[in-house]
mmCIF file of C-alpha atoms in Angstrom:
data_model
loop_
_atom_site.group_PDB
_atom_site.id
_atom_site.type_symbol
_atom_site.label_atom_id
_atom_site.label_comp_id
_atom_site.label_asym_id
_atom_site.label_seq_id
_atom_site.Cartn_x
_atom_site.Cartn_y
_atom_site.Cartn_z
ATOM 1 C CA MET A 283 4.158 14.194 -3.096
ATOM 2 C CA ARG A 284 6.719 14.084 -1.127
ATOM 3 C CA LYS A 285 10.665 13.835 -2.109
ATOM 4 C CA LEU A 286 12.798 11.016 -2.550
ATOM 5 C CA LEU A 287 16.432 11.885 -1.589
ATOM 6 C CA ILE A 288 18.445 10.716 -4.593
ATOM 7 C CA PRO A 289 21.622 12.195 -5.384
ATOM 8 C CA VAL A 290 22.100 13.562 -8.946
ATOM 9 C CA LEU A 291 24.615 15.495 -10.843
ATOM 10 C CA LEU A 292 24.223 17.975 -13.064
ATOM 11 C CA SER A 293 27.379 18.725 -14.710
ATOM 12 C CA ALA A 294 28.665 20.641 -17.175
ATOM 13 C CA ALA A 295 30.445 17.799 -18.624
ATOM 14 C CA VAL A 296 26.872 16.138 -19.346
ATOM 15 C CA LEU A 297 25.656 18.905 -20.648
ATOM 16 C CA VAL A 298 27.230 19.846 -23.717
ATOM 17 C CA SER A 299 24.541 19.894 -26.518
ATOM 18 C CA CYS A 300 22.705 22.160 -27.447
ATOM 19 C CA ALA A 301 19.689 20.209 -27.773
ATOM 20 C CA PRO A 302 17.428 19.884 -24.715
ATOM 21 C CA MET A 303 18.471 16.866 -22.659
ATOM 22 C CA THR A 304 16.156 14.685 -20.111
ATOM 23 C CA TYR A 305 17.181 15.084 -16.175
ATOM 24 C CA THR A 306 15.070 12.156 -14.449
ATOM 25 C CA LEU A 307 14.008 13.055 -10.956
ATOM 26 C CA PRO A 308 12.899 9.935 -8.944
ATOM 27 C CA ILE A 309 10.131 11.050 -6.600
ATOM 28 C CA GLU A 310 7.322 9.282 -4.377
ATOM 29 C CA LYS A 311 3.734 9.592 -5.065
ATOM 30 C CA ARG A 312 1.116 8.622 -2.842
ATOM 31 C CA ASP A 313 -2.019 5.846 -4.184
ATOM 32 C CA VAL A 314 -5.098 6.267 -3.181
ATOM 33 C CA SER A 315 -7.647 3.721 -3.322
ATOM 34 C CA PRO A 316 -11.101 3.153 -2.686
ATOM 35 C CA ASP A 317 -10.878 1.334 0.434
ATOM 36 C CA ASN A 318 -8.692 4.538 2.216
ATOM 37 C CA VAL A 319 -10.287 5.891 5.137
ATOM 38 C CA ASP A 320 -9.982 9.371 6.328
ATOM 39 C CA PHE A 321 -9.707 8.706 10.490
ATOM 40 C CA MET A 322 -9.715 12.286 11.006
ATOM 41 C CA GLY A 323 -6.815 12.091 13.272
ATOM 42 C CA THR A 324 -8.733 10.082 15.541
ATOM 43 C CA LEU A 325 -7.756 6.934 17.463
ATOM 44 C CA PRO A 326 -9.242 3.723 15.746
ATOM 45 C CA GLY A 327 -9.729 0.482 17.209
ATOM 46 C CA VAL A 328 -9.758 -2.721 15.851
ATOM 47 C CA LEU A 329 -12.987 -5.520 16.659
ATOM 48 C CA THR A 330 -13.121 -9.088 15.972
ATOM 49 C CA LEU A 331 -16.254 -10.503 15.542
ATOM 50 C CA LEU A 332 -15.945 -14.793 17.162
ATOM 51 C CA HIS A 333 -18.193 -17.283 15.128
ATOM 52 C CA THR A 334 -19.383 -20.701 16.835
ATOM 53 C CA ASP A 335 -19.751 -22.123 13.219
ATOM 54 C CA SER A 336 -16.228 -24.578 12.971
ATOM 55 C CA VAL A 337 -15.222 -23.337 9.869
ATOM 56 C CA TYR A 338 -14.198 -19.988 10.814
ATOM 57 C CA ALA A 339 -11.342 -19.919 12.132
ATOM 58 C CA ASP A 340 -10.523 -19.756 16.056
ATOM 59 C CA SER A 341 -10.397 -16.990 19.021
ATOM 60 C CA THR A 342 -6.395 -17.707 18.574
ATOM 61 C CA LEU A 343 -6.105 -16.922 15.002
ATOM 62 C CA MET A 344 -8.659 -14.192 14.755
ATOM 63 C CA SER A 345 -6.312 -12.528 17.782
ATOM 64 C CA ALA A 346 -3.382 -12.723 15.747
ATOM 65 C CA PHE A 347 -5.387 -11.229 12.698
ATOM 66 C CA ALA A 348 -6.172 -8.118 14.810
ATOM 67 C CA ILE A 349 -3.533 -7.885 16.420
ATOM 68 C CA GLY A 350 -1.560 -7.684 12.972
ATOM 69 C CA MET A 351 -4.629 -4.878 11.620
ATOM 70 C CA ALA A 352 -3.680 -3.210 15.054
ATOM 71 C CA GLU A 353 -0.293 -2.988 14.838
ATOM 72 C CA ARG A 354 -0.324 -1.534 10.657
ATOM 73 C CA LEU A 355 -2.778 0.655 11.679
ATOM 74 C CA GLU A 356 -0.298 2.149 14.606
ATOM 75 C CA VAL A 357 2.911 2.171 11.945
ATOM 76 C CA ASP A 358 0.526 3.695 8.879
ATOM 77 C CA LEU A 359 -1.169 6.372 11.523
ATOM 78 C CA GLY A 360 2.453 7.365 12.910
ATOM 79 C CA LEU A 361 0.833 5.460 16.851
ATOM 80 C CA ASP A 362 2.422 4.726 19.226
ATOM 81 C CA SER A 363 3.039 0.912 19.706
ATOM 82 C CA GLY A 364 0.114 -0.791 21.539
ATOM 83 C CA SER A 365 -1.775 2.945 21.516
ATOM 84 C CA VAL A 366 -4.924 1.057 18.989
ATOM 85 C CA PRO A 367 -6.697 -1.217 21.351
ATOM 86 C CA VAL A 368 -8.597 -4.542 20.264
ATOM 87 C CA PHE A 369 -11.683 -5.851 21.180
ATOM 88 C CA SER A 370 -13.524 -9.009 21.146
ATOM 89 C CA MET A 371 -16.715 -10.899 20.798
ATOM 90 C CA LEU A 372 -19.317 -12.834 19.515
ATOM 91 C CA ALA A 373 -20.580 -12.147 16.142
ATOM 92 C CA PHE A 374 -24.512 -13.293 17.524
ATOM 93 C CA GLU A 375 -24.101 -10.280 19.789
ATOM 94 C CA VAL A 376 -23.465 -7.426 17.601
ATOM 95 C CA ASP A 377 -25.775 -6.205 14.910
ATOM 96 C CA PHE A 378 -24.823 -3.402 13.015
ATOM 97 C CA ARG A 379 -27.531 -3.200 11.162
ATOM 98 C CA ASP A 380 -29.347 -1.240 14.060
ATOM 99 C CA SER A 381 -28.118 2.197 14.829
ATOM 100 C CA ALA A 382 -28.890 1.896 18.633
ATOM 101 C CA ALA A 383 -26.778 -1.184 18.709
ATOM 102 C CA ARG A 384 -24.250 0.517 16.727
ATOM 103 C CA ARG A 385 -23.801 3.699 18.708
ATOM 104 C CA ARG A 386 -23.770 1.475 22.429
ATOM 105 C CA LEU A 387 -20.794 -0.267 20.818
ATOM 106 C CA HIS A 388 -18.573 3.111 19.487
ATOM 107 C CA ASP A 389 -19.835 4.523 23.192
ATOM 108 C CA MET A 390 -18.281 1.224 24.851
ATOM 109 C CA THR A 391 -15.081 0.745 22.551
ATOM 110 C CA GLY A 392 -14.497 4.853 22.916
ATOM 111 C CA VAL A 393 -13.463 4.793 19.401
ATOM 112 C CA ASP A 394 -15.057 6.644 16.242
ATOM 113 C CA PHE A 395 -14.179 4.422 14.147
ATOM 114 C CA LEU A 396 -14.198 0.740 14.114
ATOM 115 C CA VAL A 397 -12.402 -1.752 12.306
ATOM 116 C CA VAL A 398 -14.550 -4.846 12.767
ATOM 117 C CA ALA A 399 -13.173 -8.466 10.854
ATOM 118 C CA ASP A 400 -16.608 -9.653 10.935
ATOM 119 C CA SER A 401 -16.086 -13.250 9.673
ATOM 120 C CA LEU A 402 -12.687 -15.128 8.795
ATOM 121 C CA TYR A 403 -13.135 -18.440 7.122
ATOM 122 C CA VAL A 404 -9.959 -21.086 6.974
ATOM 123 C CA GLY A 405 -10.908 -24.214 4.926
ATOM 124 C CA ASP A 406 -9.252 -27.975 5.060
ATOM 125 C CA TYR A 407 -5.443 -28.291 4.502
ATOM 126 C CA THR A 408 -4.439 -29.954 1.343
ATOM 127 C CA VAL A 409 -1.554 -31.873 0.849
ATOM 128 C CA SER A 410 0.401 -33.247 -2.570
ATOM 129 C CA ASP A 411 3.492 -34.668 -3.449
ATOM 130 C CA LYS A 412 5.075 -33.212 -6.683
ATOM 131 C CA LYS A 413 6.569 -35.695 -9.053
ATOM 132 C CA GLU A 414 9.853 -33.187 -9.878
ATOM 133 C CA MET A 415 12.516 -33.160 -7.401
ATOM 134 C CA ALA A 416 13.852 -30.341 -5.920
ATOM 135 C CA TYR A 417 18.028 -29.544 -6.353
ATOM 136 C CA VAL A 418 18.837 -27.727 -3.528
ATOM 137 C CA ASP A 419 22.312 -28.229 -1.875
ATOM 138 C CA SER A 420 23.790 -30.245 -4.330
ATOM 139 C CA ARG A 421 21.689 -33.213 -3.833
ATOM 140 C CA PHE A 422 18.002 -33.798 -4.703
ATOM 141 C CA LEU A 423 14.925 -33.470 -2.481
ATOM 142 C CA TYR A 424 11.059 -34.919 -2.300
ATOM 143 C CA GLN A 425 8.696 -31.768 -2.845
ATOM 144 C CA THR A 426 5.233 -31.602 -0.632
ATOM 145 C CA VAL A 427 3.178 -28.878 -1.318
ATOM 146 C CA VAL A 428 0.459 -27.868 1.759
ATOM 147 C CA GLU A 429 -2.034 -25.742 1.032
ATOM 148 C CA LEU A 430 -5.041 -23.966 3.050
ATOM 149 C CA PRO A 431 -7.303 -21.565 1.450
ATOM 150 C CA TYR A 432 -8.758 -18.978 3.447
ATOM 151 C CA SER A 433 -11.544 -15.888 3.075
ATOM 152 C CA VAL A 434 -11.603 -12.718 5.099
ATOM 153 C CA LYS A 435 -13.843 -9.658 5.563
ATOM 154 C CA VAL A 436 -13.154 -6.261 7.061
ATOM 155 C CA ARG A 437 -15.408 -3.367 7.362
ATOM 156 C CA VAL A 438 -14.638 -0.076 8.857
ATOM 157 C CA TYR A 439 -17.871 1.953 10.288
ATOM 158 C CA ARG A 440 -17.266 5.116 11.148
ATOM 159 C CA ALA A 441 -20.095 6.729 14.544
ATOM 160 C CA GLY A 442 -23.218 8.385 13.321
ATOM 161 C CA THR A 443 -22.686 6.484 10.124
ATOM 162 C CA GLU A 444 -25.030 3.487 9.142
ATOM 163 C CA ALA A 445 -23.121 2.202 6.032
ATOM 164 C CA PRO A 446 -19.229 1.071 6.798
ATOM 165 C CA VAL A 447 -16.899 3.710 5.324
ATOM 166 C CA SER A 448 -14.579 0.816 3.908
ATOM 167 C CA ASP A 449 -15.467 -2.564 2.729
ATOM 168 C CA ILE A 450 -12.506 -5.091 2.275
ATOM 169 C CA SER A 451 -12.824 -8.712 1.365
ATOM 170 C CA ASP A 452 -10.285 -10.993 0.567
ATOM 171 C CA SER A 453 -9.871 -14.968 -0.418
ATOM 172 C CA ASP A 454 -6.555 -16.885 -1.467
ATOM 173 C CA VAL A 455 -4.816 -19.807 -0.407
ATOM 174 C CA PHE A 456 -1.664 -20.257 1.629
ATOM 175 C CA ALA A 457 0.708 -23.037 0.304
ATOM 176 C CA TRP A 458 4.042 -24.179 2.099
ATOM 177 C CA SER A 459 6.311 -26.173 -0.146
ATOM 178 C CA LEU A 460 8.428 -28.585 2.249
ATOM 179 C CA MET A 461 11.607 -30.439 1.287
ATOM 180 C CA ALA A 462 12.777 -33.906 2.449
ATOM 181 C CA ASP A 463 14.922 -36.712 1.580
ATOM 182 C CA SER A 464 11.645 -38.942 1.444
ATOM 183 C CA GLN A 465 8.331 -37.830 1.215
ATOM 184 C CA ILE A 466 6.449 -36.405 4.297
ATOM 185 C CA PRO A 467 3.447 -38.170 5.259
ATOM 186 C CA SER A 468 0.274 -35.834 5.256
ATOM 187 C CA LEU A 469 -0.559 -35.923 8.730
ATOM 188 C CA ARG A 470 3.247 -35.036 9.588
ATOM 189 C CA ALA A 471 2.995 -32.044 6.742
ATOM 190 C CA VAL A 472 0.378 -30.239 7.965
ATOM 191 C CA GLU A 473 1.851 -30.671 11.877
ATOM 192 C CA LYS A 474 5.075 -28.854 10.237
ATOM 193 C CA VAL A 475 2.901 -26.121 9.101
ATOM 194 C CA ASP A 476 0.530 -25.450 11.411
ATOM 195 C CA GLY A 477 2.483 -24.231 13.226
ATOM 196 C CA SER A 478 3.196 -20.911 11.721
ATOM 197 C CA LEU A 479 -0.430 -20.032 11.157
ATOM 198 C CA VAL A 480 -0.711 -17.603 14.091
ATOM 199 C CA GLU A 481 2.045 -15.645 12.355
ATOM 200 C CA TYR A 482 0.765 -15.941 8.124
ATOM 201 C CA PHE A 483 -2.541 -14.965 9.830
ATOM 202 C CA ASN A 484 -0.937 -11.954 11.735
ATOM 203 C CA THR A 485 1.325 -11.017 8.451
ATOM 204 C CA MET A 486 -2.669 -11.270 7.020
ATOM 205 C CA GLY A 487 -4.130 -8.598 9.360
ATOM 206 C CA ARG A 488 -0.714 -6.371 8.442
ATOM 207 C CA THR A 489 -1.428 -6.964 4.654
ATOM 208 C CA VAL A 490 -5.502 -5.490 4.581
ATOM 209 C CA ALA A 491 -4.754 -3.054 7.503
ATOM 210 C CA SER A 492 -2.413 -1.672 4.739
ATOM 211 C CA GLU A 493 -5.159 -0.891 2.074
ATOM 212 C CA LEU A 494 -6.502 1.589 4.378
ATOM 213 C CA SER A 495 -4.073 3.832 4.132
ATOM 214 C CA PRO A 496 -2.721 5.721 0.942
ATOM 215 C CA GLY A 497 0.645 3.838 -0.197
ATOM 216 C CA TRP A 498 3.318 5.371 -1.633
ATOM 217 C CA SER A 499 5.271 4.325 -5.277
ATOM 218 C CA THR A 500 8.156 5.831 -6.874
ATOM 219 C CA VAL A 501 7.520 7.604 -10.461
ATOM 220 C CA ASN A 502 10.280 9.148 -12.493
ATOM 221 C CA LEU A 503 9.443 12.354 -13.593
ATOM 222 C CA VAL A 504 10.703 13.795 -16.757
ATOM 223 C CA LEU A 505 12.334 17.008 -17.223
ATOM 224 C CA TYR A 506 14.537 19.031 -20.100
ATOM 225 C CA VAL A 507 17.276 20.435 -19.379
ATOM 226 C CA TYR A 508 19.780 23.023 -21.560
ATOM 227 C CA ASN A 509 22.672 23.883 -21.609
ATOM 228 C CA ASN A 510 22.556 27.122 -19.304
ATOM 229 C CA ASP A 511 22.831 28.543 -15.453
ATOM 230 C CA ARG A 512 18.624 28.874 -15.957
ATOM 231 C CA TRP A 513 17.901 25.851 -16.928
ATOM 232 C CA THR A 514 20.296 23.669 -14.408
ATOM 233 C CA GLU A 515 18.910 26.191 -11.899
ATOM 234 C CA ALA A 516 15.469 25.861 -12.247
ATOM 235 C CA CYS A 517 16.490 21.251 -12.493
ATOM 236 C CA ARG A 518 17.789 21.900 -8.911
ATOM 237 C CA LEU A 519 15.363 23.436 -7.724
ATOM 238 C CA ALA A 520 12.746 21.115 -8.593
ATOM 239 C CA TYR A 521 15.214 18.487 -6.839
ATOM 240 C CA LEU A 522 14.530 20.616 -3.952
ATOM 241 C CA PHE A 523 11.301 20.565 -4.110
ATOM 242 C CA GLU A 524 10.850 24.348 -4.843
ATOM 243 C CA TRP A 525 8.359 23.879 -7.409
ATOM 244 C CA GLU A 526 7.101 27.432 -7.437
ATOM 245 C CA LYS A 527 10.749 28.941 -7.865
ATOM 246 C CA ALA A 528 11.646 26.551 -10.792
ATOM 247 C CA MET A 529 8.229 27.297 -12.369
ATOM 248 C CA ASP A 530 9.155 31.072 -12.207
ATOM 249 C CA ILE A 531 11.933 29.885 -14.506
ATOM 250 C CA TRP A 532 10.521 28.032 -17.158
ATOM 251 C CA LEU A 533 7.370 31.093 -17.111
ATOM 252 C CA VAL A 534 9.564 33.083 -18.485
ATOM 253 C CA GLU A 535 11.579 30.212 -20.422
ATOM 254 C CA ALA A 536 8.098 29.333 -22.653
ATOM 255 C CA SER A 537 8.012 32.548 -23.440
ATOM 256 C CA SER A 538 11.123 32.024 -25.947
ATOM 257 C CA PRO A 539 11.264 32.336 -29.782
ATOM 258 C CA ASP A 540 12.573 29.369 -29.910
ATOM 259 C CA ALA A 541 9.370 27.061 -30.733
ATOM 260 C CA ARG A 542 11.625 23.780 -29.154
ATOM 261 C CA LYS A 543 12.409 25.578 -25.814
ATOM 262 C CA ALA A 544 9.157 26.926 -24.895
ATOM 263 C CA ALA A 545 7.383 23.844 -25.742
ATOM 264 C CA CYS A 546 10.206 22.240 -23.181
ATOM 265 C CA ALA A 547 9.307 24.759 -20.633
ATOM 266 C CA ALA A 548 5.926 24.177 -20.909
ATOM 267 C CA HIS A 549 6.231 20.244 -20.723
ATOM 268 C CA ASN A 550 8.472 21.509 -17.248
ATOM 269 C CA ILE A 551 5.742 23.472 -16.237
ATOM 270 C CA SER A 552 2.910 20.805 -16.852
ATOM 271 C CA VAL A 553 4.934 18.569 -14.710
ATOM 272 C CA ALA A 554 5.099 21.441 -11.509
ATOM 273 C CA CYS A 555 1.490 21.261 -12.271
ATOM 274 C CA GLU A 556 0.841 17.939 -12.050
ATOM 275 C CA VAL A 557 3.367 17.664 -8.256
ATOM 276 C CA LEU A 558 1.820 20.136 -6.623
ATOM 277 C CA GLY A 559 -2.224 18.806 -7.481
ATOM 278 C CA MET A 560 -2.998 22.040 -9.777
ATOM 279 C CA ASP A 561 -4.279 19.224 -12.931
ATOM 280 C CA GLY A 562 -6.078 21.216 -15.103
ATOM 281 C CA LEU A 563 -3.259 23.675 -15.414
ATOM 282 C CA ALA A 564 -0.951 20.515 -16.320
ATOM 283 C CA ALA A 565 -2.994 19.367 -18.730
ATOM 284 C CA GLN A 566 -3.120 22.681 -20.331
ATOM 285 C CA TRP A 567 0.632 23.263 -20.369
ATOM 286 C CA ARG A 568 1.158 19.785 -21.702
ATOM 287 C CA GLU A 569 -1.051 20.631 -24.055
ATOM 288 C CA ARG A 570 1.065 23.648 -25.334
ATOM 289 C CA SER A 571 4.137 21.543 -25.215
ATOM 290 C CA GLU A 572 3.099 19.526 -28.146
ATOM 291 C CA TYR A 573 4.597 21.524 -30.959
#
């Protein structure tokens, strides 16, 4: 976990009771998913496979999708802009079931990890008019909805391994809501949104690539604090992410003859253990806190 620096004041005016008070500490928690890939400090590459079947996205949209993935990988892996290489091949030229072919592909691209967009299906536009009118800027406007279904499959291959180390499938519908003083003809509505497809597929590439790296979410940790210098100092240390030093204080308090105070200290220790990745100890201290 890493610390989210949010100023919090612990003043004597707040801590006026002999009973414990709660202190909320926001931190960022690393969210790991099965789709995450450990690139092991190496530079990955992005490969798109172009299909001749018309139901698949054309090379322009595939390129936008691949560039979006490369750009997001660069951000998530802390790489320089433009450093992740992007390759494109015809689908029938690549057979990932053949170990020798996979090895040649990795040798040719010069990367150990290949993020492969092996299919990007695009459906047909559908256009519909809403019965309800929208009230915008003091006037009523007609609403036309344009939808476009799509699906994508992305696999990550590592040199020397047969099965992909990550396999992501996504299927959804792009939807645009157009508003005008009069109803928009279907052909005109499609023309209006078709020009934005490259940007949409670039954004979708970024979204898919983001699933390959762990994300971060803000969680609120609740600690107990009493109105004395030692408990206040422990919370200050926790805020500074010096959890071991804070635990030294709470360990002493956990042996207090005051059962409630000992339980509060045990709770704080369980939180510290969880932050430090000591889940077994966190569970033990959590059990001790339930007096």
